[in-house]
CSV table of C-alpha atoms and ligand atoms in Angstrom, one decimal:
chain,number,residue,atom,x,y,z
A,1307,MET,CA,191.4,122.6,127.5
A,1308,PHE,CA,188.1,124.3,127.9
A,1309,GLU,CA,187.0,123.6,124.4
A,1310,VAL,CA,185.7,120.1,125.5
A,1311,LEU,CA,183.1,121.9,127.8
A,1312,PRO,CA,179.5,122.0,126.3
A,1313,LEU,CA,177.2,125.2,126.8
A,1314,LEU,CA,174.8,124.2,129.8
A,1315,PRO,CA,171.3,126.0,130.0
A,1316,ALA,CA,170.6,128.6,132.5
A,1317,ASP,CA,169.8,127.9,135.9
A,1318,PRO,CA,166.0,126.6,136.0
A,1319,ILE,CA,165.6,129.1,138.9
A,1320,LEU,CA,168.2,132.0,138.7
A,1321,GLY,CA,168.0,132.1,134.9
A,1322,LEU,CA,164.7,133.3,135.4
A,1323,SER,CA,165.6,137.1,136.6
A,1324,ALA,CA,168.2,137.5,133.7
A,1325,ALA,CA,165.2,136.5,131.1
A,1326,PHE,CA,162.6,138.9,133.2
A,1327,LYS,CA,165.1,142.1,132.8
A,1328,LEU,CA,164.9,141.6,129.0
A,1329,GLU,CA,160.8,141.2,129.1
A,1330,LYS,CA,159.4,144.1,127.3
A,1331,ASN,CA,155.9,144.0,128.7
A,1332,PRO,CA,155.0,146.8,130.5
A,1333,ASN,CA,152.6,144.7,132.9
A,1334,LYS,CA,155.4,142.2,133.4
A,1335,VAL,CA,155.4,140.2,136.7
A,1336,ASP,CA,158.2,138.5,138.4
A,1337,LEU,CA,157.1,135.4,140.2
A,1338,GLY,CA,160.4,133.7,139.9
A,1339,VAL,CA,163.3,133.4,142.1
A,1340,GLY,CA,162.3,133.2,145.7
A,1341,VAL,CA,163.1,136.5,147.4
A,1342,TYR,CA,160.4,138.6,149.2
A,1343,LYS,CA,159.2,141.3,147.6
A,1344,ASN,CA,157.1,144.4,149.2
A,1345,GLU,CA,154.1,145.8,147.9
A,1346,GLN,CA,156.5,148.1,145.3
A,1347,GLY,CA,158.1,144.9,144.5
A,1348,GLN,CA,161.6,145.7,146.1
A,1349,THR,CA,163.9,143.5,148.4
A,1350,VAL,CA,164.6,146.2,150.9
A,1351,ILE,CA,167.1,145.5,154.0
A,1352,LEU,CA,165.2,144.4,157.5
A,1353,ASP,CA,164.9,147.4,159.8
A,1354,SER,CA,166.7,145.3,162.3
A,1355,VAL,CA,169.2,144.3,160.0
A,1356,ALA,CA,170.3,147.7,159.1
A,1357,LYS,CA,170.2,148.6,162.7
A,1358,ALA,CA,172.8,145.7,163.2
A,1359,GLN,CA,174.7,146.9,160.3
A,1360,GLN,CA,175.4,150.3,161.9
A,1361,ILE,CA,176.2,148.4,165.3
A,1362,LEU,CA,178.6,146.3,163.7
A,1363,LEU,CA,180.7,149.0,161.8
A,1364,GLU,CA,181.2,150.7,165.3
A,1365,LYS,CA,182.0,147.5,167.2
A,1366,GLU,CA,184.2,145.5,164.6
A,1367,ASP,CA,187.7,146.1,165.1
A,1368,SER,CA,189.8,143.6,162.9
A,1369,LYS,CA,189.0,141.7,159.7
A,1370,THR,CA,191.6,139.0,161.0
A,1371,TYR,CA,190.4,135.6,160.4
A,1372,ILE,CA,187.3,134.1,162.6
A,1373,THR,CA,187.5,130.9,164.0
A,1374,PRO,CA,187.1,127.6,161.4
A,1375,GLN,CA,183.2,127.3,162.9
A,1376,GLY,CA,182.1,130.6,162.1
A,1377,VAL,CA,180.6,133.6,164.6
A,1378,GLN,CA,180.1,131.6,167.5
A,1379,GLY,CA,177.1,134.2,169.0
A,1380,PHE,CA,175.6,133.5,165.5
A,1381,ILE,CA,175.8,129.3,166.0
A,1382,ASP,CA,174.3,129.7,169.3
A,1383,GLY,CA,171.6,131.9,168.5
A,1384,MET,CA,170.7,129.5,165.4
A,1385,LEU,CA,170.5,126.5,167.4
A,1386,THR,CA,168.5,128.4,169.9
A,1387,LEU,CA,166.0,129.6,167.2
A,1388,LEU,CA,166.1,126.4,165.4
A,1389,LEU,CA,165.8,123.6,168.4
A,1390,GLY,CA,164.4,125.9,171.1
A,1391,ALA,CA,166.6,126.8,174.4
A,1392,ASP,CA,165.9,124.1,176.3
A,1393,HIS,CA,166.6,121.5,174.1
A,1394,THR,CA,167.9,118.2,175.3
A,1395,ALA,CA,170.5,117.6,172.3
A,1396,LEU,CA,172.2,121.4,173.4
A,1397,LYS,CA,171.9,120.5,177.1
A,1398,ASP,CA,173.5,117.2,176.6
A,1399,ASN,CA,176.1,118.9,174.2
A,1400,ARG,CA,175.3,116.6,171.2
A,1401,VAL,CA,175.2,119.1,168.7
A,1402,ALA,CA,178.1,120.0,166.4
A,1403,ALA,CA,177.4,123.0,164.3
A,1404,VAL,CA,179.3,125.3,161.5
A,1405,GLN,CA,178.6,128.8,160.3
A,1406,ALA,CA,178.3,128.1,156.2
A,1407,PRO,CA,177.9,130.1,153.2
A,1408,GLY,CA,174.1,130.0,152.9
A,1409,GLY,CA,171.6,127.2,152.8
A,1410,CYS,CA,173.8,126.0,149.8
A,1411,GLY,CA,176.8,125.6,151.4
A,1412,ALA,CA,175.6,124.0,154.6
A,1413,LEU,CA,173.8,121.4,152.3
A,1414,ARG,CA,177.1,120.8,150.2
A,1415,ILE,CA,179.4,120.3,153.4
A,1416,LEU,CA,176.5,118.3,154.8
A,1417,SER,CA,176.4,115.8,151.8
A,1418,GLU,CA,180.0,115.7,151.9
A,1419,LEU,CA,179.8,114.3,155.8
A,1420,ILE,CA,177.1,111.9,154.8
A,1421,LYS,CA,179.6,110.5,152.1
A,1422,ARG,CA,182.2,110.3,154.7
A,1423,CYS,CA,179.9,108.3,157.1
A,1424,ASP,CA,178.7,106.1,154.2
A,1425,GLU,CA,180.2,106.3,150.9
A,1426,ASN,CA,176.9,103.8,149.8
A,1427,ALA,CA,173.9,106.1,151.3
A,1428,THR,CA,171.4,107.0,149.5
A,1429,VAL,CA,169.7,110.3,149.9
A,1430,TRP,CA,165.5,110.3,149.4
A,1431,VAL,CA,164.3,113.7,148.5
A,1432,SER,CA,160.9,114.6,147.8
A,1433,ASP,CA,159.3,114.5,144.8
A,1434,PRO,CA,159.4,117.4,143.9
A,1435,THR,CA,162.3,119.0,145.6
A,1436,TRP,CA,164.0,122.3,145.1
A,1437,ALA,CA,165.8,121.9,142.0
A,1438,ASN,CA,169.3,122.8,143.5
A,1439,HIS,CA,169.0,120.0,146.1
A,1440,ILE,CA,169.9,117.6,143.1
A,1441,PRO,CA,173.7,119.1,142.4
A,1442,LEU,CA,174.5,119.9,145.8
A,1443,ILE,CA,174.0,116.5,147.0
A,1444,GLY,CA,174.7,114.7,143.9
A,1445,SER,CA,177.9,116.5,143.4
A,1446,ALA,CA,179.1,114.7,146.8
A,1447,GLY,CA,178.4,111.8,144.9
A,1448,LEU,CA,175.7,110.4,147.0
A,1449,GLU,CA,173.0,108.7,145.2
A,1450,ILE,CA,169.4,110.4,145.2
A,1451,LYS,CA,165.9,108.5,145.0
A,1452,THR,CA,162.5,110.2,145.2
A,1453,TYR,CA,159.7,109.9,147.4
A,1454,PRO,CA,156.1,110.5,146.9
A,1455,TYR,CA,155.4,113.9,148.0
A,1456,PHE,CA,153.1,116.2,146.2
A,1457,ASP,CA,149.5,115.7,145.1
A,1458,GLN,CA,148.8,117.6,142.1
A,1459,SER,CA,145.0,116.8,142.2
A,1460,THR,CA,144.4,118.3,145.7
A,1461,GLY,CA,147.4,120.7,146.3
A,1462,GLY,CA,148.6,118.8,149.2
A,1463,ILE,CA,150.7,116.2,150.3
A,1464,LYS,CA,150.2,112.1,149.2
A,1465,PHE,CA,151.0,111.0,152.7
A,1466,ASP,CA,149.8,107.4,152.6
A,1467,GLU,CA,152.2,107.2,149.9
A,1468,MET,CA,154.9,109.1,151.2
A,1469,ALA,CA,154.6,106.9,154.4
A,1470,GLU,CA,154.5,103.4,152.6
A,1471,CYS,CA,158.0,104.4,150.6
A,1472,LEU,CA,159.4,105.9,153.5
A,1473,ASN,CA,158.8,102.5,155.3
A,1474,GLN,CA,161.0,100.8,152.8
A,1475,VAL,CA,163.8,102.9,153.2
A,1476,LYS,CA,166.9,101.3,154.6
A,1477,LYS,CA,168.8,101.8,157.9
A,1478,GLY,CA,171.3,104.6,157.6
A,1479,ASP,CA,169.7,106.1,154.2
A,1480,VAL,CA,169.2,109.7,154.4
A,1481,VAL,CA,165.7,111.2,154.3
A,1482,LEU,CA,165.7,114.8,153.2
A,1483,LEU,CA,162.6,116.8,154.7
A,1484,HIS,CA,161.7,120.7,154.3
A,1485,GLY,CA,161.3,121.7,157.9
A,1486,CYS,CA,158.7,124.1,156.7
A,1487,CYS,CA,157.3,126.0,153.9
A,1488,HIS,CA,158.0,123.1,151.2
A,1489,ASN,CA,159.8,124.3,148.2
A,1490,PRO,CA,158.5,124.3,145.7
A,1491,THR,CA,155.0,123.2,146.7
A,1492,GLY,CA,154.3,125.2,150.0
A,1493,ALA,CA,152.6,121.8,150.9
A,1494,ASP,CA,153.9,121.2,154.3
A,1495,LEU,CA,153.3,118.0,156.8
A,1496,SER,CA,151.0,118.3,159.9
A,1497,GLN,CA,151.8,118.0,163.3
A,1498,GLU,CA,150.4,114.6,163.1
A,1499,GLN,CA,152.1,113.8,159.5
A,1500,TRP,CA,155.5,114.7,161.5
A,1501,GLN,CA,154.7,112.5,164.3
A,1502,GLN,CA,154.1,109.5,161.7
A,1503,VAL,CA,157.5,110.3,160.0
A,1504,LEU,CA,159.2,110.4,163.4
A,1505,GLU,CA,157.6,107.0,163.9
A,1506,ILE,CA,158.7,105.2,160.5
A,1507,ALA,CA,162.4,106.9,161.1
A,1508,GLN,CA,162.4,104.9,164.8
A,1509,LYS,CA,161.5,101.7,163.2
A,1510,THR,CA,163.4,101.9,160.3
A,1511,GLY,CA,166.4,103.8,161.4
A,1512,PHE,CA,166.6,106.3,158.4
A,1513,ILE,CA,168.4,109.7,159.3
A,1514,PRO,CA,166.3,112.8,158.9
A,1515,PHE,CA,168.6,115.6,156.7
A,1516,ILE,CA,166.1,118.6,157.6
A,1517,ASP,CA,166.4,121.6,155.2
A,1518,THR,CA,164.7,124.9,157.0
A,1519,ALA,CA,165.0,127.9,154.8
A,1520,TYR,CA,162.1,129.5,155.5
A,1521,GLN,CA,161.4,129.5,159.6
A,1522,GLY,CA,158.8,132.0,160.4
A,1523,PHE,CA,157.3,132.2,156.8
A,1524,GLY,CA,154.7,129.6,157.4
A,1525,ASP,CA,152.8,129.6,161.0
A,1526,GLY,CA,155.6,131.2,162.9
A,1527,LEU,CA,159.0,130.9,164.2
A,1528,ASP,CA,158.3,128.4,166.9
A,1529,GLU,CA,155.5,126.7,164.8
A,1530,ASP,CA,157.9,126.0,161.8
A,1531,ALA,CA,160.3,124.5,163.8
A,1532,TYR,CA,157.8,121.9,164.9
A,1533,GLY,CA,159.0,118.7,163.3
A,1534,LEU,CA,162.7,119.7,163.4
A,1535,ARG,CA,162.2,119.7,167.1
A,1536,LEU,CA,160.2,116.6,167.3
A,1537,LEU,CA,162.5,114.7,165.3
A,1538,ALA,CA,165.8,116.0,167.1
A,1539,SER,CA,164.0,115.0,170.9
A,1540,ASN,CA,163.3,111.6,169.8
A,1541,LEU,CA,166.2,110.5,167.5
A,1542,PRO,CA,169.9,109.9,168.0
A,1543,GLU,CA,170.9,111.7,164.9
A,1544,VAL,CA,169.3,114.4,162.7
A,1545,ILE,CA,171.2,116.6,160.2
A,1546,VAL,CA,170.0,120.4,159.8
A,1547,ALA,CA,170.7,122.9,157.1
A,1548,ALA,CA,169.3,126.6,158.1
A,1549,SER,CA,169.5,129.4,155.7
A,1550,CYS,CA,169.3,133.1,156.9
A,1551,SER,CA,168.5,134.3,153.2
A,1552,LYS,CA,164.7,134.8,153.6
A,1553,ASN,CA,164.2,135.3,157.3
A,1554,PHE,CA,166.5,137.9,157.5
A,1555,GLY,CA,166.6,138.7,154.0
A,1556,LEU,CA,170.4,138.2,154.1
A,1557,TYR,CA,169.9,136.7,150.2
A,1558,ARG,CA,173.5,138.1,149.1
A,1559,GLU,CA,175.4,137.6,152.5
A,1560,ARG,CA,175.2,134.3,152.1
A,1561,VAL,CA,174.4,133.2,155.9
A,1562,GLY,CA,173.8,129.4,157.1
A,1563,LEU,CA,174.3,126.8,159.5
A,1564,ALA,CA,175.2,123.1,159.0
A,1565,ALA,CA,174.1,121.3,162.5
A,1566,MET,CA,174.5,117.6,163.3
A,1567,ILE,CA,172.5,116.3,166.6
A,1568,THR,CA,174.8,113.1,167.4
A,1569,SER,CA,174.5,110.6,169.7
A,1570,SER,CA,176.9,111.6,172.3
A,1571,ASP,CA,179.2,114.4,173.3
A,1572,LYS,CA,182.1,112.2,172.3
A,1573,VAL,CA,180.4,111.9,168.6
A,1574,ARG,CA,179.7,115.5,168.2
A,1575,GLU,CA,183.6,116.4,169.3
A,1576,ALA,CA,184.4,114.0,166.2
A,1577,THR,CA,181.5,115.2,163.8
A,1578,GLN,CA,182.6,118.9,164.3
A,1579,SER,CA,186.5,118.1,163.4
A,1580,GLN,CA,185.2,116.3,160.2
A,1581,ILE,CA,182.9,118.9,159.2
A,1582,GLN,CA,185.4,121.6,159.5
A,1583,TYR,CA,188.0,119.5,157.8
A,1584,ILE,CA,185.5,119.6,155.0
A,1585,ALA,CA,185.0,123.0,154.9
A,1586,ARG,CA,188.3,124.0,155.3
A,1587,GLY,CA,188.8,121.7,151.7
A,1588,ILE,CA,186.6,123.5,149.9
A,1589,TYR,CA,186.1,127.3,151.0
A,1590,SER,CA,188.2,127.3,154.7
A,1591,MET,CA,185.8,129.3,156.5
A,1592,PRO,CA,182.4,131.3,156.0
A,1593,PRO,CA,182.4,134.7,155.2
A,1594,SER,CA,181.9,136.7,158.9
A,1595,TYR,CA,179.6,139.6,157.8
A,1596,GLY,CA,176.2,138.1,157.6
A,1597,GLY,CA,176.5,135.9,160.7
A,1598,ALA,CA,177.9,138.6,162.8
A,1599,LEU,CA,174.6,140.6,161.6
A,1600,VAL,CA,172.4,137.8,163.1
A,1601,ASP,CA,174.5,137.2,166.1
A,1602,ILE,CA,173.8,140.9,167.0
A,1603,ILE,CA,170.0,140.4,166.2
A,1604,LEU,CA,169.5,137.2,168.0
A,1605,ASN,CA,171.5,138.0,171.3
A,1606,SER,CA,169.9,141.1,172.1
A,1607,GLU,CA,166.6,141.1,173.7
A,1608,GLU,CA,165.2,144.1,172.2
A,1609,MET,CA,166.4,143.7,168.3
A,1610,LYS,CA,165.4,140.0,168.5
A,1611,LYS,CA,161.8,141.5,169.0
A,1612,GLN,CA,162.3,143.9,166.2
A,1613,TRP,CA,163.3,141.1,163.7
A,1614,GLN,CA,160.3,138.5,164.9
A,1615,GLY,CA,158.0,141.7,164.2
A,1616,GLU,CA,159.5,141.8,161.0
A,1617,VAL,CA,159.1,138.6,159.8
A,1618,THR,CA,155.8,138.5,161.3
A,1619,ASP,CA,154.8,141.1,158.7
A,1620,MET,CA,156.4,139.2,155.8
A,1621,ARG,CA,154.4,136.2,156.7
A,1622,THR,CA,151.3,138.2,157.4
A,1623,ARG,CA,151.5,140.0,154.3
A,1624,MET,CA,152.6,136.5,151.9
A,1625,GLN,CA,149.2,135.0,153.5
A,1626,SER,CA,146.9,137.7,152.7
A,1627,LEU,CA,148.3,137.6,149.0
A,1628,ARG,CA,147.4,134.1,148.8
A,1629,VAL,CA,144.1,134.9,149.9
A,1630,LEU,CA,144.0,137.7,147.5
A,1631,LEU,CA,144.9,135.7,144.4
A,1632,ALA,CA,142.9,132.9,145.3
A,1633,ASP,CA,139.8,135.1,145.4
A,1634,LYS,CA,140.4,136.8,142.1
A,1635,LEU,CA,140.6,133.7,140.5
A,1636,ARG,CA,137.4,132.5,142.1
A,1637,GLU,CA,135.7,135.9,141.4
A,1638,LYS,CA,136.6,136.1,137.8
A,1639,GLY,CA,135.5,132.5,137.2
A,1640,ALA,CA,138.3,130.6,136.8
A,1641,ASN,CA,137.3,127.3,135.6
A,1642,ARG,CA,139.2,125.0,138.5
A,1643,ASP,CA,139.1,125.4,142.3
A,1644,PHE,CA,142.6,127.3,143.2
A,1645,SER,CA,141.8,127.3,146.9
A,1646,PHE,CA,144.8,125.0,147.6
A,1647,ILE,CA,146.8,128.2,147.3
A,1648,THR,CA,145.5,129.4,150.7
A,1649,ARG,CA,146.3,126.1,152.3
A,1650,GLN,CA,149.6,126.3,151.3
A,1651,LYS,CA,152.6,127.8,153.4
A,1652,GLY,CA,155.2,129.9,152.9
A,1653,MET,CA,156.9,131.8,149.8
A,1654,PHE,CA,156.1,129.3,147.3
A,1655,SER,CA,152.9,127.9,145.9
A,1656,TYR,CA,152.5,125.2,142.9
A,1657,LEU,CA,149.7,126.3,140.4
A,1658,CYS,CA,149.4,122.8,139.2
A,1659,ILE,CA,149.2,124.0,135.6
A,1660,THR,CA,151.5,122.5,132.5
A,1661,PRO,CA,154.8,123.4,131.5
A,1662,GLU,CA,152.8,124.8,128.2
A,1663,GLN,CA,150.3,127.1,130.1
A,1664,VAL,CA,153.8,128.4,132.2
A,1665,ARG,CA,155.6,129.1,128.8
A,1666,ALA,CA,152.2,130.8,127.7
A,1667,MET,CA,152.0,133.5,130.6
A,1668,ARG,CA,155.4,134.2,130.0
A,1669,THR,CA,155.2,135.1,126.1
A,1670,GLU,CA,151.5,136.1,126.4
A,1671,HIS,CA,151.4,137.8,129.6
A,1672,GLY,CA,154.7,138.6,130.8
A,1673,VAL,CA,154.7,136.6,133.8
A,1674,TYR,CA,157.7,134.6,134.7
A,1675,PHE,CA,157.7,131.6,137.3
A,1676,VAL,CA,159.6,128.1,137.2
A,1677,GLU,CA,158.2,126.0,134.5
A,1678,SER,CA,157.2,123.3,137.2
A,1679,SER,CA,154.5,126.1,138.1
A,1680,ARG,CA,156.1,127.4,141.3
A,1681,VAL,CA,155.2,131.0,141.7
A,1682,ASN,CA,156.9,133.2,144.5
A,1683,VAL,CA,153.6,134.5,146.3
A,1684,ALA,CA,155.4,137.3,147.5
A,1685,GLY,CA,155.4,138.9,144.1
A,1686,ILE,CA,152.0,139.1,143.8
A,1687,SER,CA,150.7,142.8,144.9
A,1688,LEU,CA,147.4,144.6,145.0
A,1689,ASN,CA,148.7,146.3,141.8
A,1690,ASN,CA,149.2,143.1,139.7
A,1691,ALA,CA,146.6,140.5,141.3
A,1692,ASP,CA,143.8,141.5,138.6
A,1693,TYR,CA,146.6,141.2,135.8
A,1694,LEU,CA,147.5,137.8,137.1
A,1695,ALA,CA,144.3,136.3,137.5
A,1696,ASP,CA,143.2,137.2,134.0
A,1697,SER,CA,146.2,136.1,132.4
A,1698,LEU,CA,146.3,132.6,134.3
A,1699,ILE,CA,142.2,132.4,133.3
A,1700,ASN,CA,143.1,133.1,129.4
A,1701,VAL,CA,145.9,130.4,129.6
A,1702,LEU,CA,143.7,128.0,131.1
A,1703,LYS,CA,141.0,128.2,128.3
B,3266,LMR,C1,164.7,129.7,145.2
B,3266,LMR,O1,164.5,128.6,145.4
B,3266,LMR,O2,164.2,130.5,144.5
B,3266,LMR,C2,165.6,130.2,146.3
B,3266,LMR,O3,166.0,129.4,147.1
B,3266,LMR,C3,166.9,131.1,145.0
B,3266,LMR,C4,167.6,129.7,144.6
B,3266,LMR,O4,168.7,129.9,144.8
B,3266,LMR,O5,167.1,128.9,143.8
């Protein structure tokens, strides 16, 4: 039976890691997959996570099944992190939520849920959006359309065009918004723009679907939740997919949350039963381990503080790397203005160069990043910044 299957191309993001390993250039630089790296290029386990692992090792006394929704302390801790402790939707018991296998698992089961609510719903995604949004949402059989977002000429957002498009979205359609640190561009909505998005949602009746995978990497843990909290406070329904891959560095443990802010406690109960039914039909229940670690961290004042400090360190380092690269490019006389890199947020920047130039960076200089020109800022270091700037200036000639 398998003979009918054609060979698919490598994943546009994950495929880069395999190609990078084979690269022979001694100066090679990996700016591909979105993982945080230290100055030595290593993705180490956070100290708070290492401590939580020790605690879990001592306290875990069974490997029996956990509840279908996942680790409850994880869910409660994450909802507080995302919405804030006093959020009205939490107080009114209007939030359905399950632990999910990573942000991807959350996006997938939430897409299935949208399909169950309205099989004709269209999901609107930003142009561009994270490449894996398309298969995750599309596999649920939902139609996907794009709204204008990134402005290649400024490195910012085409907000007027975005607003004009969202004003035409029909009631009940779903609009996927990146909570912070837009992947792939790093161009984020300002607080005023979030306010306008809220007003458009109130007017048109579209449902926001907020994907928040980088909370804490933009301006801070609370600051990065501004848009989500604003929409969740003022709209009856908001869908949220969150990931702990980046801010807890738990990539391989697959830890995420699928949350649905519903209009009432009664609707929440039915929604909770549905999302658990969907998860049961795909993977039954989430793996416990990563959620148990996040539970330990978020529910201990001392460990939470330690983790918050580590998030701050990662964020400030990435901000300084943005400045480092932009400064090097300016000092070395790049023939265009790259200062937008310093205004973008989080782990990624779009360099706004052509696919041919991206390929030249790879073949001529051993610098690997996604063909769209998305770079992982955390892959820049004091050691490679000169080489990166020189290589980029060279391919732009
Ligand atoms: C990325 O965007 O590089 C990461 O989120 C990894 C992935 O799964 O694509």
